[in-house]
Amino acid sequence: MPKSDQGSRLIVALDFDDPEVAFKMARQLKPTGCRIKVGLELYLSGGSELVRRLVDDGFDVFLDLKFHDIPNTVARACAVAARLGVWMMNVHGLGGKKMMRAACDAMEALDRVPLLTAVTMLTSHAEEELSQLGLKDTGIQQHVGQLADLAKNSGLDGVVCSAHEASDLRERLGPEFLLVTPGIRPAGVPMNDQRRAVTPEEAVEFGADYLVVGRPVIQSVTPMSTVRDIQRAIGEY
Ligand code: C5P
């Protein structure tokens, strides 16, 4: 995590299909307690208006739309997203070096440049799916490493990855490259559909800079106290 970053490592995924429900939840959380992730579901229901409102309320927003298109299109989309005032956004690493480079270049000219991360392989892919995708000869682990190298060489700030990949990637990419890890479950909390979740403290121990947590917080009866429990577990509170 950058030394200059005084904020929380915790990013709460506001996975709602109704922007008003999302705002209600955001109002229960404090911008000093966590960051917020807006993914496809919430963005499609609330649009850029919702992102602006969250930014105006003081939240650092991670816009998780995983752009993957030709370089020009992605570059222009990134510039528009950056102007919304988001703190972090992402592209898909499989878009390749030219696309990722174009995304970085598009934002260089702006006053306030968000952190730009890349998704490597979706953690939902099982090993056997790689051959269906035509990615026959290498395992998931190697693919993740290669795409993370590509993201770094393209000038990106970090990658979204599984916490299980974090220690290898930390060693491979050095201390500055940001690792953002979903698939986190505090001890004793239901796994939902996460198959190999780790606890917040394990994720930090493995080298994660930022932890994405959704349902354990947003389905909690007392979301802010769950946020505080997670912060306590990672020594932030
Ligand atoms: O509710 P839960 O904590 O499982 O939410 C995790 C969040 O992280 C969701 O928004 C999900 O889309 C996202 N995510 C993930 N696994 C990935 C990439 C993103 O769970 N590999």
Short mmCIF file of N, CA and C in Angstrom, two decimals, residues 20-118:
data_model
loop_
_atom_site.label_atom_id
_atom_site.label_comp_id
_atom_site.label_asym_id
_atom_site.label_seq_id
_atom_site.Cartn_x
_atom_site.Cartn_y
_atom_site.Cartn_z
N GLU A 20 -30.88 3.67 -4.67
CA GLU A 20 -31.29 4.24 -3.38
C GLU A 20 -30.92 3.32 -2.22
N VAL A 21 -31.03 2.02 -2.46
CA VAL A 21 -30.61 1.05 -1.43
C VAL A 21 -29.09 1.18 -1.22
N ALA A 22 -28.39 1.37 -2.32
CA ALA A 22 -26.93 1.52 -2.22
C ALA A 22 -26.57 2.78 -1.41
N PHE A 23 -27.29 3.87 -1.66
CA PHE A 23 -27.03 5.11 -0.90
C PHE A 23 -27.32 4.95 0.57
N LYS A 24 -28.41 4.24 0.84
CA LYS A 24 -28.79 4.01 2.24
C LYS A 24 -27.65 3.27 2.94
N MET A 25 -27.10 2.26 2.25
CA MET A 25 -25.98 1.52 2.84
C MET A 25 -24.76 2.43 2.98
N ALA A 26 -24.47 3.21 1.94
CA ALA A 26 -23.30 4.11 2.00
C ALA A 26 -23.42 5.06 3.17
N ARG A 27 -24.65 5.53 3.41
CA ARG A 27 -24.85 6.48 4.51
C ARG A 27 -24.55 5.85 5.87
N GLN A 28 -24.70 4.52 5.95
CA GLN A 28 -24.37 3.85 7.22
C GLN A 28 -22.87 3.64 7.38
N LEU A 29 -22.14 3.73 6.26
CA LEU A 29 -20.70 3.52 6.32
C LEU A 29 -20.02 4.89 6.37
N LYS A 30 -18.81 4.93 6.85
CA LYS A 30 -18.14 6.23 6.91
C LYS A 30 -16.99 6.24 5.90
N PRO A 31 -16.84 7.35 5.16
CA PRO A 31 -15.74 7.40 4.20
C PRO A 31 -14.38 7.17 4.85
N THR A 32 -14.27 7.42 6.15
CA THR A 32 -12.98 7.17 6.81
C THR A 32 -12.83 5.70 7.18
N GLY A 33 -13.94 4.94 7.17
CA GLY A 33 -13.88 3.53 7.56
C GLY A 33 -13.60 2.61 6.40
N CYS A 34 -13.96 3.03 5.20
CA CYS A 34 -13.78 2.13 4.06
C CYS A 34 -13.85 2.90 2.75
N ARG A 35 -13.40 2.24 1.71
CA ARG A 35 -13.66 2.72 0.35
C ARG A 35 -14.88 1.97 -0.19
N ILE A 36 -15.33 2.36 -1.39
CA ILE A 36 -16.53 1.73 -1.94
C ILE A 36 -16.27 1.27 -3.37
N LYS A 37 -16.77 0.07 -3.68
CA LYS A 37 -16.64 -0.42 -5.05
C LYS A 37 -18.00 -0.40 -5.74
N VAL A 38 -18.02 0.20 -6.92
CA VAL A 38 -19.22 0.20 -7.75
C VAL A 38 -18.95 -0.72 -8.94
N GLY A 39 -19.72 -1.80 -9.02
CA GLY A 39 -19.53 -2.76 -10.11
C GLY A 39 -20.62 -2.60 -11.16
N LEU A 40 -20.67 -3.57 -12.05
CA LEU A 40 -21.58 -3.49 -13.20
C LEU A 40 -23.04 -3.33 -12.78
N GLU A 41 -23.46 -4.12 -11.80
CA GLU A 41 -24.87 -4.13 -11.40
C GLU A 41 -25.31 -2.74 -10.93
N LEU A 42 -24.54 -2.17 -10.02
CA LEU A 42 -24.93 -0.87 -9.47
C LEU A 42 -24.73 0.24 -10.50
N TYR A 43 -23.67 0.13 -11.30
CA TYR A 43 -23.44 1.17 -12.31
C TYR A 43 -24.57 1.19 -13.33
N LEU A 44 -25.03 0.01 -13.71
CA LEU A 44 -26.11 -0.04 -14.71
C LEU A 44 -27.42 0.48 -14.15
N SER A 45 -27.58 0.42 -12.83
CA SER A 45 -28.83 0.95 -12.28
C SER A 45 -28.70 2.42 -11.86
N GLY A 46 -27.52 2.83 -11.46
CA GLY A 46 -27.37 4.20 -10.95
C GLY A 46 -26.56 5.13 -11.83
N GLY A 47 -25.76 4.57 -12.75
CA GLY A 47 -25.02 5.38 -13.70
C GLY A 47 -23.99 6.31 -13.07
N SER A 48 -23.52 7.26 -13.89
CA SER A 48 -22.45 8.13 -13.43
C SER A 48 -22.95 9.12 -12.38
N GLU A 49 -24.26 9.37 -12.39
CA GLU A 49 -24.85 10.24 -11.38
C GLU A 49 -24.59 9.67 -9.97
N LEU A 50 -24.79 8.37 -9.86
CA LEU A 50 -24.56 7.70 -8.58
C LEU A 50 -23.09 7.77 -8.17
N VAL A 51 -22.20 7.58 -9.14
CA VAL A 51 -20.78 7.64 -8.82
C VAL A 51 -20.43 9.03 -8.31
N ARG A 52 -20.95 10.06 -9.00
CA ARG A 52 -20.67 11.44 -8.57
C ARG A 52 -21.18 11.70 -7.16
N ARG A 53 -22.38 11.18 -6.86
CA ARG A 53 -22.94 11.40 -5.51
C ARG A 53 -22.07 10.77 -4.44
N LEU A 54 -21.59 9.55 -4.71
CA LEU A 54 -20.72 8.89 -3.72
C LEU A 54 -19.41 9.66 -3.55
N VAL A 55 -18.87 10.14 -4.66
CA VAL A 55 -17.63 10.93 -4.60
C VAL A 55 -17.88 12.22 -3.82
N ASP A 56 -19.01 12.88 -4.11
CA ASP A 56 -19.35 14.12 -3.39
C ASP A 56 -19.55 13.87 -1.89
N ASP A 57 -20.02 12.66 -1.54
CA ASP A 57 -20.19 12.33 -0.12
C ASP A 57 -18.87 12.00 0.57
N GLY A 58 -17.78 12.05 -0.19
CA GLY A 58 -16.46 11.87 0.42
C GLY A 58 -15.88 10.48 0.29
N PHE A 59 -16.57 9.59 -0.45
CA PHE A 59 -16.05 8.23 -0.58
C PHE A 59 -15.00 8.14 -1.69
N ASP A 60 -13.97 7.33 -1.44
CA ASP A 60 -13.07 6.92 -2.50
C ASP A 60 -13.77 5.79 -3.24
N VAL A 61 -14.03 5.99 -4.53
CA VAL A 61 -14.81 5.01 -5.29
C VAL A 61 -13.90 4.22 -6.24
N PHE A 62 -14.00 2.91 -6.15
CA PHE A 62 -13.34 2.01 -7.11
C PHE A 62 -14.41 1.64 -8.14
N LEU A 63 -14.23 2.13 -9.37
CA LEU A 63 -15.18 1.84 -10.43
C LEU A 63 -14.73 0.55 -11.13
N ASP A 64 -15.46 -0.52 -10.85
CA ASP A 64 -15.05 -1.87 -11.28
C ASP A 64 -15.84 -2.28 -12.52
N LEU A 65 -15.47 -1.70 -13.66
CA LEU A 65 -16.21 -2.01 -14.89
C LEU A 65 -15.37 -2.85 -15.86
N LYS A 66 -14.14 -3.15 -15.50
CA LYS A 66 -13.28 -4.09 -16.25
C LYS A 66 -13.32 -3.83 -17.75
N PHE A 67 -12.92 -2.60 -18.15
CA PHE A 67 -12.98 -2.26 -19.57
C PHE A 67 -12.12 -3.22 -20.41
N HIS A 68 -12.67 -3.65 -21.55
CA HIS A 68 -11.96 -4.55 -22.46
C HIS A 68 -12.49 -4.27 -23.86
N ASP A 69 -11.73 -3.48 -24.63
CA ASP A 69 -12.18 -3.09 -25.98
C ASP A 69 -10.94 -2.63 -26.75
N ILE A 70 -11.12 -2.07 -27.92
CA ILE A 70 -9.94 -1.60 -28.65
C ILE A 70 -9.31 -0.43 -27.87
N PRO A 71 -7.99 -0.23 -28.05
CA PRO A 71 -7.29 0.77 -27.22
C PRO A 71 -7.95 2.15 -27.21
N ASN A 72 -8.37 2.63 -28.37
CA ASN A 72 -8.95 3.98 -28.43
C ASN A 72 -10.22 4.07 -27.58
N THR A 73 -11.06 3.06 -27.69
CA THR A 73 -12.33 3.07 -26.95
C THR A 73 -12.08 3.01 -25.44
N VAL A 74 -11.17 2.15 -25.04
CA VAL A 74 -10.88 2.03 -23.60
C VAL A 74 -10.24 3.32 -23.08
N ALA A 75 -9.34 3.88 -23.87
CA ALA A 75 -8.67 5.11 -23.43
C ALA A 75 -9.70 6.21 -23.19
N ARG A 76 -10.64 6.34 -24.12
CA ARG A 76 -11.64 7.40 -23.99
C ARG A 76 -12.59 7.13 -22.82
N ALA A 77 -12.94 5.86 -22.64
CA ALA A 77 -13.80 5.52 -21.49
C ALA A 77 -13.09 5.80 -20.17
N CYS A 78 -11.81 5.50 -20.12
CA CYS A 78 -11.04 5.75 -18.89
C CYS A 78 -10.99 7.25 -18.58
N ALA A 79 -10.82 8.05 -19.62
CA ALA A 79 -10.75 9.50 -19.39
C ALA A 79 -12.08 10.01 -18.83
N VAL A 80 -13.19 9.51 -19.37
CA VAL A 80 -14.51 9.92 -18.86
C VAL A 80 -14.67 9.47 -17.40
N ALA A 81 -14.31 8.23 -17.12
CA ALA A 81 -14.43 7.71 -15.74
C ALA A 81 -13.57 8.52 -14.79
N ALA A 82 -12.38 8.87 -15.23
CA ALA A 82 -11.48 9.65 -14.37
C ALA A 82 -12.10 11.00 -14.02
N ARG A 83 -12.77 11.59 -15.00
CA ARG A 83 -13.39 12.90 -14.74
C ARG A 83 -14.53 12.83 -13.73
N LEU A 84 -15.05 11.61 -13.48
CA LEU A 84 -16.07 11.46 -12.43
C LEU A 84 -15.46 11.60 -11.04
N GLY A 85 -14.14 11.56 -10.98
CA GLY A 85 -13.48 11.71 -9.68
C GLY A 85 -13.26 10.41 -8.95
N VAL A 86 -13.29 9.27 -9.70
CA VAL A 86 -13.10 8.00 -9.00
C VAL A 86 -11.67 7.87 -8.51
N TRP A 87 -11.49 7.06 -7.49
CA TRP A 87 -10.18 6.86 -6.87
C TRP A 87 -9.39 5.75 -7.57
N MET A 88 -10.14 4.72 -8.02
CA MET A 88 -9.51 3.59 -8.71
C MET A 88 -10.47 3.09 -9.77
N MET A 89 -9.92 2.58 -10.88
CA MET A 89 -10.77 1.89 -11.85
C MET A 89 -9.96 0.75 -12.46
N ASN A 90 -10.62 -0.05 -13.29
CA ASN A 90 -9.86 -1.17 -13.84
C ASN A 90 -10.22 -1.47 -15.29
N VAL A 91 -9.27 -2.19 -15.90
CA VAL A 91 -9.46 -2.69 -17.26
C VAL A 91 -9.20 -4.20 -17.19
N HIS A 92 -9.46 -4.90 -18.29
CA HIS A 92 -9.15 -6.33 -18.29
C HIS A 92 -7.77 -6.54 -18.92
N GLY A 93 -6.91 -7.25 -18.21
CA GLY A 93 -5.55 -7.47 -18.71
C GLY A 93 -5.52 -8.16 -20.06
N LEU A 94 -6.53 -8.98 -20.37
CA LEU A 94 -6.54 -9.68 -21.66
C LEU A 94 -6.73 -8.72 -22.83
N GLY A 95 -7.03 -7.46 -22.54
CA GLY A 95 -7.09 -6.45 -23.60
C GLY A 95 -5.71 -6.15 -24.18
N GLY A 96 -4.67 -6.55 -23.46
CA GLY A 96 -3.32 -6.45 -24.01
C GLY A 96 -2.59 -5.14 -23.70
N LYS A 97 -1.30 -5.15 -24.07
CA LYS A 97 -0.42 -4.04 -23.69
C LYS A 97 -0.84 -2.71 -24.32
N LYS A 98 -1.19 -2.75 -25.61
CA LYS A 98 -1.55 -1.49 -26.29
C LYS A 98 -2.77 -0.86 -25.63
N MET A 99 -3.73 -1.73 -25.27
CA MET A 99 -4.94 -1.20 -24.64
C MET A 99 -4.61 -0.60 -23.27
N MET A 100 -3.80 -1.31 -22.50
CA MET A 100 -3.49 -0.81 -21.15
C MET A 100 -2.64 0.45 -21.23
N ARG A 101 -1.71 0.47 -22.17
CA ARG A 101 -0.85 1.66 -22.36
C ARG A 101 -1.73 2.86 -22.75
N ALA A 102 -2.67 2.61 -23.66
CA ALA A 102 -3.55 3.70 -24.12
C ALA A 102 -4.37 4.24 -22.94
N ALA A 103 -4.80 3.34 -22.06
CA ALA A 103 -5.58 3.77 -20.89
C ALA A 103 -4.74 4.68 -20.01
N CYS A 104 -3.48 4.31 -19.78
CA CYS A 104 -2.59 5.15 -18.96
C CYS A 104 -2.37 6.50 -19.64
N ASP A 105 -2.07 6.45 -20.93
CA ASP A 105 -1.78 7.70 -21.66
C ASP A 105 -2.96 8.66 -21.61
N ALA A 106 -4.16 8.09 -21.71
CA ALA A 106 -5.36 8.94 -21.76
C ALA A 106 -5.52 9.72 -20.47
N MET A 107 -4.99 9.19 -19.40
CA MET A 107 -5.23 9.85 -18.11
C MET A 107 -4.09 10.75 -17.69
N GLU A 108 -2.94 10.60 -18.37
CA GLU A 108 -1.78 11.40 -17.97
C GLU A 108 -2.05 12.89 -18.02
N ALA A 109 -2.88 13.28 -18.97
CA ALA A 109 -3.13 14.71 -19.17
C ALA A 109 -4.08 15.29 -18.12
N LEU A 110 -4.71 14.43 -17.33
CA LEU A 110 -5.73 14.94 -16.40
C LEU A 110 -5.08 15.44 -15.11
N ASP A 111 -5.81 16.30 -14.38
CA ASP A 111 -5.29 16.85 -13.13
C ASP A 111 -5.20 15.79 -12.04
N ARG A 112 -6.28 15.03 -11.91
CA ARG A 112 -6.33 14.05 -10.83
C ARG A 112 -6.47 12.68 -11.47
N VAL A 113 -5.42 11.88 -11.37
CA VAL A 113 -5.39 10.60 -12.08
C VAL A 113 -5.75 9.46 -11.12
N PRO A 114 -6.82 8.71 -11.42
CA PRO A 114 -7.16 7.58 -10.55
C PRO A 114 -6.12 6.47 -10.66
N LEU A 115 -6.10 5.61 -9.66
CA LEU A 115 -5.28 4.41 -9.76
C LEU A 115 -5.90 3.51 -10.83
N LEU A 116 -5.03 2.90 -11.65
CA LEU A 116 -5.54 2.03 -12.71
C LEU A 116 -5.03 0.61 -12.47
N THR A 117 -5.98 -0.32 -12.33
CA THR A 117 -5.60 -1.71 -12.09
C THR A 117 -6.15 -2.59 -13.21
N ALA A 118 -5.61 -3.81 -13.30
CA ALA A 118 -6.08 -4.75 -14.33
C ALA A 118 -6.57 -6.03 -13.68
#
